[in-house]
Coordinates of C-alpha atoms and ligand atoms in Angstrom, one line a residue:
M3 CA 0.0 0.0 0.0
S4 CA 1.4 3.4 -0.9
A5 CA 0.9 6.7 1.0
H6 CA -2.4 8.5 0.3
P7 CA -2.1 11.6 -1.9
A8 CA -3.5 13.7 0.9
A9 CA -0.2 13.0 2.8
A10 CA 1.5 15.2 0.2
L11 CA -0.4 18.2 1.6
A12 CA 1.4 17.9 4.9
P13 CA 4.0 20.6 5.6
E14 CA 7.7 19.8 5.3
P15 CA 8.8 17.8 8.3
R16 CA 11.3 20.4 9.3
A17 CA 8.4 22.9 9.8
L18 CA 7.0 20.6 12.6
K19 CA 7.6 21.4 16.2
D20 CA 8.9 18.7 18.5
H21 CA 6.7 18.5 21.6
N22 CA 8.6 15.7 23.2
I23 CA 10.3 16.5 26.4
V24 CA 12.6 13.5 26.1
P25 CA 14.1 11.6 23.2
E26 CA 12.1 8.4 22.5
T27 CA 14.9 6.1 23.3
V28 CA 15.6 7.3 26.8
V29 CA 13.2 4.9 28.6
P30 CA 15.3 2.8 31.1
G31 CA 14.0 -0.7 31.6
V32 CA 11.2 -0.1 29.2
L33 CA 11.2 -0.9 25.5
Y34 CA 9.6 1.7 23.2
E35 CA 9.1 0.6 19.6
K36 CA 6.9 1.9 16.7
R37 CA 5.5 -1.0 14.7
S38 CA 3.7 -0.4 11.4
A39 CA 0.0 -0.1 11.6
R40 CA -2.0 -2.6 9.6
T41 CA -5.5 -2.6 8.0
P42 CA -7.9 -5.4 9.1
D43 CA -6.7 -7.6 6.2
G44 CA -3.1 -7.3 7.5
A45 CA -1.7 -4.8 4.9
V46 CA 1.0 -2.5 6.2
V47 CA -0.1 1.2 6.3
P48 CA 2.8 3.4 5.2
G49 CA 3.6 6.2 7.6
L50 CA 1.4 5.1 10.5
F51 CA 2.4 3.1 13.5
N52 CA 1.3 1.6 16.8
A53 CA 3.6 2.3 19.7
W54 CA 4.6 -0.8 21.7
I55 CA 5.6 -0.1 25.3
T56 CA 7.1 -3.1 27.0
L57 CA 8.0 -3.5 30.7
D58 CA 11.3 -5.4 30.4
N59 CA 12.1 -7.1 33.7
P60 CA 10.9 -10.7 33.1
A61 CA 13.2 -12.3 35.8
Q62 CA 11.1 -10.4 38.3
F63 CA 7.8 -10.8 36.5
N64 CA 8.1 -7.4 35.0
S65 CA 7.6 -5.7 38.3
Y66 CA 8.6 -2.0 37.8
T67 CA 11.6 -0.5 39.5
T68 CA 11.8 3.2 40.2
E69 CA 13.8 3.6 36.9
M70 CA 11.1 1.7 35.0
V71 CA 8.4 3.9 36.4
K72 CA 10.3 6.9 35.0
G73 CA 10.8 5.0 31.7
T74 CA 7.1 4.2 31.4
I75 CA 6.1 7.9 32.0
L76 CA 8.5 8.9 29.3
A77 CA 7.4 6.2 26.9
F78 CA 3.7 7.2 27.2
R79 CA 4.7 10.8 26.7
A80 CA 6.6 9.9 23.5
A81 CA 3.6 7.9 22.2
S82 CA 1.2 10.6 23.1
N83 CA 3.1 13.2 21.1
A84 CA 3.9 11.0 18.1
R85 CA 1.7 12.3 15.2
D86 CA 2.1 9.1 13.3
V87 CA 1.0 6.8 16.2
V88 CA -2.6 5.4 16.1
A89 CA -2.7 3.4 19.3
V90 CA -0.5 2.3 22.1
V91 CA 0.1 -1.3 23.0
F92 CA 1.2 -1.7 26.7
T93 CA 2.7 -5.1 27.5
G94 CA 5.4 -7.1 29.4
A95 CA 8.3 -9.1 28.2
G96 CA 7.9 -12.9 28.0
D97 CA 4.8 -15.0 28.6
K98 CA 4.7 -15.3 32.4
A99 CA 3.6 -11.8 33.5
F100 CA 2.4 -8.5 32.2
C101 CA 3.5 -7.0 35.5
T102 CA 3.3 -7.9 39.2
G103 CA 3.5 -4.3 40.5
G104 CA 6.1 -2.5 42.5
N105 CA 9.5 -4.2 42.8
T106 CA 9.3 -6.0 46.2
K107 CA 13.1 -6.2 46.4
E108 CA 13.4 -2.4 46.0
Y109 CA 10.5 -1.9 48.4
A110 CA 12.0 -4.2 51.1
E111 CA 15.7 -3.0 50.7
Y112 CA 15.2 0.7 50.0
Y113 CA 11.8 2.0 50.8
A114 CA 10.9 0.0 53.9
G115 CA 11.2 2.4 56.9
N116 CA 11.9 5.3 54.5
P117 CA 8.5 7.1 54.1
Q118 CA 10.0 10.4 52.7
E119 CA 11.7 8.4 49.9
Y120 CA 8.5 6.4 49.2
R121 CA 6.6 9.6 49.0
Q122 CA 8.9 10.7 46.2
Y123 CA 8.5 7.4 44.5
M124 CA 4.7 7.6 44.8
R125 CA 4.8 11.0 42.9
L126 CA 6.4 9.0 40.1
F127 CA 3.9 6.1 40.4
N128 CA 1.0 8.5 40.3
D129 CA 2.4 10.2 37.3
M130 CA 2.7 6.9 35.6
V131 CA -1.0 6.1 36.1
S132 CA -2.0 9.6 35.1
A133 CA 0.2 9.3 31.9
I134 CA -1.8 6.2 30.9
L135 CA -5.2 7.7 31.7
G136 CA -4.2 11.0 29.9
C137 CA -2.5 9.4 26.9
D138 CA -3.6 11.1 23.7
K139 CA -3.8 7.8 22.0
P140 CA -6.0 4.8 22.9
V141 CA -4.2 2.4 25.1
I142 CA -4.5 -1.4 24.8
C143 CA -3.1 -3.6 27.5
R144 CA -1.7 -6.7 25.9
V145 CA -1.9 -9.0 28.9
N146 CA 0.8 -11.5 28.1
G147 CA 0.7 -13.1 31.6
M148 CA -0.3 -12.4 35.2
R149 CA -1.5 -8.9 36.1
I150 CA -1.1 -8.6 39.9
G151 CA -0.8 -5.7 42.4
G152 CA 0.3 -2.4 40.8
G153 CA 0.5 -4.4 37.5
Q154 CA -3.3 -4.9 37.7
E155 CA -3.6 -1.2 38.6
I156 CA -1.7 0.1 35.6
G157 CA -3.5 -2.5 33.4
M158 CA -6.9 -1.3 34.5
A159 CA -5.8 2.3 33.7
C160 CA -5.7 1.3 30.0
D161 CA -8.6 1.7 27.7
F162 CA -8.8 -1.9 26.5
S163 CA -7.3 -5.2 27.8
V164 CA -6.8 -8.3 25.7
A165 CA -5.4 -11.2 27.6
Q166 CA -4.0 -14.7 27.0
D167 CA -6.2 -17.0 29.1
L168 CA -3.5 -18.4 31.4
A169 CA -3.1 -14.9 32.9
R170 CA -4.3 -14.3 36.5
F171 CA -5.7 -11.0 37.8
G172 CA -5.7 -9.6 41.3
Q173 CA -4.2 -7.6 44.1
A174 CA -1.4 -8.5 46.5
G175 CA -1.3 -5.5 48.9
P176 CA -3.3 -6.6 51.8
K177 CA -1.2 -9.8 52.0
H178 CA 2.2 -8.0 51.4
G179 CA 1.7 -4.8 53.4
S180 CA 0.0 -2.3 51.1
A181 CA -3.4 -1.1 50.2
P182 CA -4.3 -1.3 46.5
I183 CA -4.9 2.4 46.3
G184 CA -2.6 2.9 43.3
G185 CA -5.8 2.8 41.1
A186 CA -7.5 -0.5 42.0
T187 CA -9.8 1.0 44.7
D188 CA -10.7 3.7 42.1
F189 CA -11.2 1.6 39.0
L190 CA -12.6 -1.7 40.4
P191 CA -16.0 -0.3 41.5
V192 CA -16.4 1.5 38.1
M193 CA -15.5 -1.7 36.2
L194 CA -17.2 -4.4 38.3
G195 CA -19.6 -2.8 40.7
A196 CA -19.1 -2.5 44.5
E197 CA -19.5 -6.1 45.6
M198 CA -17.1 -7.8 43.2
A199 CA -14.7 -4.8 43.6
M200 CA -14.6 -5.6 47.3
V201 CA -13.8 -9.3 46.6
S202 CA -11.1 -8.6 44.0
G203 CA -9.5 -5.6 45.8
S204 CA -9.3 -6.9 49.3
L205 CA -8.9 -10.7 49.5
C206 CA -5.8 -11.1 47.3
E207 CA -7.2 -14.2 45.5
P208 CA -6.4 -13.9 41.8
W209 CA -9.1 -14.5 39.3
S210 CA -8.7 -16.4 36.1
A211 CA -8.8 -14.6 32.8
H212 CA -12.1 -16.3 32.0
K213 CA -13.6 -14.9 35.2
A214 CA -12.1 -11.4 34.7
Y215 CA -13.6 -11.4 31.2
R216 CA -17.0 -12.6 32.3
L217 CA -17.2 -9.9 35.0
G218 CA -16.2 -7.0 32.6
M219 CA -12.6 -6.4 33.4
L220 CA -11.3 -7.4 29.9
T221 CA -12.1 -6.7 26.3
D222 CA -11.3 -10.1 25.1
I223 CA -9.4 -13.3 25.9
V224 CA -7.6 -15.8 23.7
P225 CA -6.1 -19.3 24.4
A226 CA -2.3 -19.5 24.7
L227 CA -1.6 -23.1 25.5
K228 CA -0.9 -25.4 22.5
V229 CA -1.1 -29.1 23.1
D230 CA -0.2 -31.5 20.3
G231 CA -0.2 -28.5 17.9
K232 CA -3.8 -27.3 18.9
F233 CA -4.8 -24.3 21.0
V234 CA -6.7 -25.3 24.2
P235 CA -8.4 -23.2 26.8
N236 CA -6.6 -22.8 30.2
P237 CA -6.9 -26.4 31.6
L238 CA -6.7 -25.3 35.2
V239 CA -10.0 -23.4 34.9
I240 CA -13.6 -24.6 34.2
T241 CA -14.5 -23.5 30.7
D242 CA -16.7 -26.4 29.5
R243 CA -19.8 -25.7 31.6
W244 CA -21.6 -22.7 33.0
L245 CA -23.1 -24.0 36.2
D246 CA -22.2 -26.2 39.1
E247 CA -24.5 -28.8 40.6
Y248 CA -26.2 -26.1 42.7
G249 CA -26.8 -23.7 39.8
K250 CA -23.9 -21.3 40.8
I251 CA -21.8 -20.0 38.0
A252 CA -18.8 -22.3 37.6
H253 CA -17.3 -20.9 34.4
G254 CA -13.9 -19.4 35.0
E255 CA -13.6 -20.9 38.5
P256 CA -10.5 -23.1 39.4
R257 CA -10.8 -26.8 38.6
T258 CA -10.4 -29.0 41.7
G259 CA -9.6 -32.7 42.5
E260 CA -9.0 -35.0 39.5
E261 CA -10.0 -32.4 37.0
L262 CA -7.2 -30.1 38.4
A263 CA -4.7 -33.0 38.3
A264 CA -5.6 -33.7 34.7
G265 CA -5.3 -29.9 33.9
R266 CA -1.9 -29.7 35.4
E267 CA -0.7 -32.7 33.3
M268 CA -2.1 -31.0 30.2
L269 CA -0.3 -27.7 31.1
K270 CA 3.0 -29.6 31.4
R271 CA 2.6 -31.3 28.0
G272 CA 1.8 -28.0 26.2
N273 CA 3.8 -24.9 25.2
V274 CA 2.7 -21.3 25.5
D275 CA 2.2 -19.5 22.1
L276 CA 1.1 -15.9 22.1
S277 CA 0.4 -15.7 18.4
L278 CA -3.4 -15.5 18.9
L279 CA -2.9 -12.8 21.4
D280 CA -0.8 -10.8 19.0
A281 CA -3.4 -11.3 16.2
R282 CA -6.2 -10.1 18.4
V283 CA -4.3 -7.1 19.5
E284 CA -3.4 -6.2 15.9
E285 CA -7.1 -6.7 15.0
L286 CA -8.2 -4.2 17.7
C287 CA -5.6 -1.7 16.5
A288 CA -6.9 -2.1 13.0
R289 CA -10.5 -1.4 14.2
I290 CA -9.3 1.7 15.8
L291 CA -7.4 2.7 12.7
L292 CA -10.7 2.8 10.7
T293 CA -12.2 5.6 12.8
F294 CA -12.0 9.4 12.8
P295 CA -9.0 10.2 15.0
D296 CA -10.5 13.2 16.8
C297 CA -13.9 11.7 17.3
F298 CA -12.3 8.5 18.7
T299 CA -10.1 10.5 21.0
K300 CA -13.0 12.6 22.3
T301 CA -15.0 9.4 22.9
I302 CA -12.3 7.7 25.0
E303 CA -11.6 10.9 26.9
E304 CA -15.3 10.9 27.9
L305 CA -15.4 7.2 28.7
R306 CA -12.3 7.5 30.8
K307 CA -13.9 10.1 33.1
P308 CA -15.4 7.8 35.8
K309 CA -11.9 6.2 36.3
I310 CA -10.1 9.6 36.1
D311 CA -12.5 11.3 38.5
A312 CA -12.1 8.6 41.1
W313 CA -8.3 8.6 40.6
N314 CA -7.9 12.3 40.8
A315 CA -10.1 12.5 43.9
N316 CA -7.9 10.1 45.8
K317 CA -4.3 10.0 44.5
E318 CA -2.7 12.6 46.7
N319 CA -4.2 11.2 49.9
S320 CA -3.2 7.8 48.8
R321 CA 0.4 8.9 48.3
S322 CA 0.7 10.3 51.8
W323 CA -0.9 7.2 53.4
L324 CA 1.3 4.8 51.4
A325 CA 4.4 6.8 52.5
L326 CA 3.6 6.5 56.2
N327 CA 2.6 2.9 55.8
M328 CA 6.2 2.2 54.9
M329 CA 7.0 2.6 58.6
T330 CA 4.6 -0.2 59.7
E331 CA 2.8 -2.8 57.7
A332 CA 4.6 -2.3 54.3
R333 CA 8.0 -2.5 56.1
A334 CA 7.0 -5.9 57.6
G335 CA 5.1 -7.3 54.6
F336 CA 7.6 -6.5 51.8
R337 CA 10.5 -7.6 53.9
A338 CA 8.7 -10.9 54.6
F339 CA 8.2 -11.4 50.9
N340 CA 11.7 -10.5 50.0
E341 CA 13.4 -12.4 52.8
G342 CA 11.2 -15.5 53.0
S343 CA 11.2 -18.6 50.9
K344 CA 8.6 -19.3 48.1
E345 CA 6.7 -21.5 50.6
D346 CA 6.9 -19.1 53.5
R347 CA 6.9 -15.4 52.6
E348 CA 4.1 -13.7 54.5
I349 CA 4.1 -12.3 58.0
D350 CA 2.3 -14.0 60.8
F351 CA -1.0 -12.3 60.5
V352 CA -2.5 -13.8 63.6
A353 CA 0.5 -12.8 65.8
L354 CA 0.3 -9.2 64.5
R355 CA -3.4 -8.9 65.2
Q356 CA -2.9 -10.4 68.7
A357 CA 0.0 -8.0 69.4
L358 CA -2.0 -4.9 68.2
A359 CA -5.0 -6.1 70.2
A360 CA -2.7 -6.0 73.3
G361 CA -1.7 -2.4 72.5
T362 CA 1.9 -3.3 71.3
P363 CA 3.6 -0.4 69.5
W364 CA 5.2 -0.9 66.1
T365 CA 8.7 -1.3 67.3
D366 CA 11.6 -3.0 65.5
D367 CA 11.2 -6.0 67.7
L368 CA 7.5 -6.4 66.7
T369 CA 8.5 -6.2 63.0
E370 CA 11.3 -8.8 63.4
S371 CA 9.0 -11.1 65.4
L372 CA 6.6 -11.3 62.4
M373 CA 9.3 -12.3 59.8
P374 CA 9.5 -15.8 58.4
A375 CA 13.0 -16.1 59.9
A376 CA 11.5 -15.6 63.4
R377 CA 9.1 -18.4 62.7
A378 CA 11.9 -20.7 61.5
Q379 CA 13.7 -20.2 64.9
K380 CA 10.6 -21.3 66.9
Ligands
LIG108 C1 1.8 -14.2 43.0 C2 3.1 -13.8 42.4 C3 2.9 -12.6 41.5 C4 3.6 -15.0 41.5 O1 3.9 -16.1 42.3 P1 4.6 -17.3 41.6 O2 3.9 -17.8 40.4 O3 4.8 -18.3 42.7 O4 6.0 -16.8 41.1 P2 7.3 -16.3 42.0 O5 8.2 -17.5 42.1 O6 6.8 -15.7 43.2 O7 7.9 -15.2 41.0 C5 8.9 -15.4 40.1 C6 10.1 -14.5 40.3 O8 9.7 -13.2 40.2 C7 10.0 -12.4 41.4 N1 8.9 -11.4 41.5 C8 7.6 -11.6 41.3 N2 6.9 -10.5 41.6 C9 7.8 -9.6 42.0 C10 7.8 -8.2 42.3 N3 6.6 -7.6 42.4 N4 8.9 -7.6 42.6 C11 10.1 -8.2 42.6 N5 10.2 -9.5 42.2 C12 9.1 -10.2 41.9 C13 9.9 -13.5 42.5 O9 10.6 -13.1 43.7 C14 10.6 -14.7 41.8 O10 12.0 -14.4 41.8 P3 13.0 -15.6 42.2 O11 14.4 -14.9 42.1 O12 12.7 -16.0 43.6 O13 12.8 -16.7 41.2 C15 4.2 -13.5 43.4 O14 5.4 -13.4 42.8 C16 3.9 -12.2 44.2 O15 3.0 -12.2 45.0 N6 4.7 -11.2 43.8 C17 4.7 -10.0 44.6 C18 3.5 -9.1 44.2 C19 3.5 -7.8 45.0 O16 3.5 -7.8 46.2 N7 3.6 -6.7 44.3 C20 3.6 -5.4 44.9 C21 2.2 -5.0 45.3 S1 2.1 -3.4 46.0 C22 2.2 -2.4 44.6 O17 2.4 -2.9 43.5 C23 1.9 -1.0 44.7 C24 1.8 -0.2 43.6 C25 1.7 1.3 43.8 C26 1.0 1.7 45.0 C27 1.5 1.0 46.1 C28 1.8 -0.4 46.0 O18 1.9 -1.1 47.0

């Protein structure tokens, strides 16, 4: 396909002003890439692109470090300003995780006990969420794997989410020492209604992609597991029936017993292939391409408002609270996750509640007594 003759009417490139405040390549820990836009039949469109922003920390499940938060803000700024960009695709490297939120190692080793530093960090985090919600281009979250904690929050800030169906969705804060007030408490009620928002936001029990899709958190889901050369739905989750024996919705709930064992076996035999995810994301970009740019932008700006209004009403208070919380529960919880083993990385919740019920202050001794290491010594 060649450029449309109307493109010849554009002024010489040197007459254009550069509104970028940073060069596009300066995005530490985050990949920024312009990929050719395509029509629905797959033809490359000359001169138009989709900006792919990739969180690139797969060894730590694409959790974002402070540098990566800065990189993400810059990348969204670059995409927002690029005249030739149609849509933004926000994703993570690999096939395990889109993002699992703040980097717990950095939280435990630098921010724990350092509220004034975390307050600065939260300025950056808030700017990252605002950069997504305020992007001048539609933002599609390509959910290549689990979306947990702050990862779920930045994912929900996007306009559309297309997920591979092995991905899991949920919060981690109340188990690891934080409150999901980096967007989840603002967006979940808007997206799901109050009751399911409560369940998803507070209990830290991840939902399957099928459940998240059914309840309105996702635009679409696609299978990612290939067994014997054929795509199959997530075998760990019920997808072949709607109801259980008591008439409750079973679709999207975890399989149990023998079904789960069989599902695990199938998972082991298969390999993950994200080609259907990429095809569906490209297809959505192409649907966006075939719309009026300004009318589309105005529409998404209006539809974002319930999320933005809630976010703007709360983000400054949330920042202060989260900073102070680094002296108490976050300090204990993120250290426990960082210092514990995979089998034992949460604090002793009962002991903490008992200590607080007895009026114990938050001393260093209390924090240490809650750590996995203290349990191991008993
Ligand atoms: C449930 C998990 C996401 C996945 O568990 P599992 O499948 O068992 O994998 P793991 O073995 O735990 O993870 C693989 C390796 O990745 C490392 N990892 C995972 N997540 C993080 C992270 N967030 N930061 C750093 N490193 C991470 C993990 O340690 C493993 O490394 P290893 O070297 O041991 O192989 C589980 O991983 C999990 O619960 N992760 C932590 C989730 C979390 O607590 N996130 C922070 C939430 S709070 C937040 O994001 C906030 C945002 C802004 C506002 C304030 C706020 O709190």
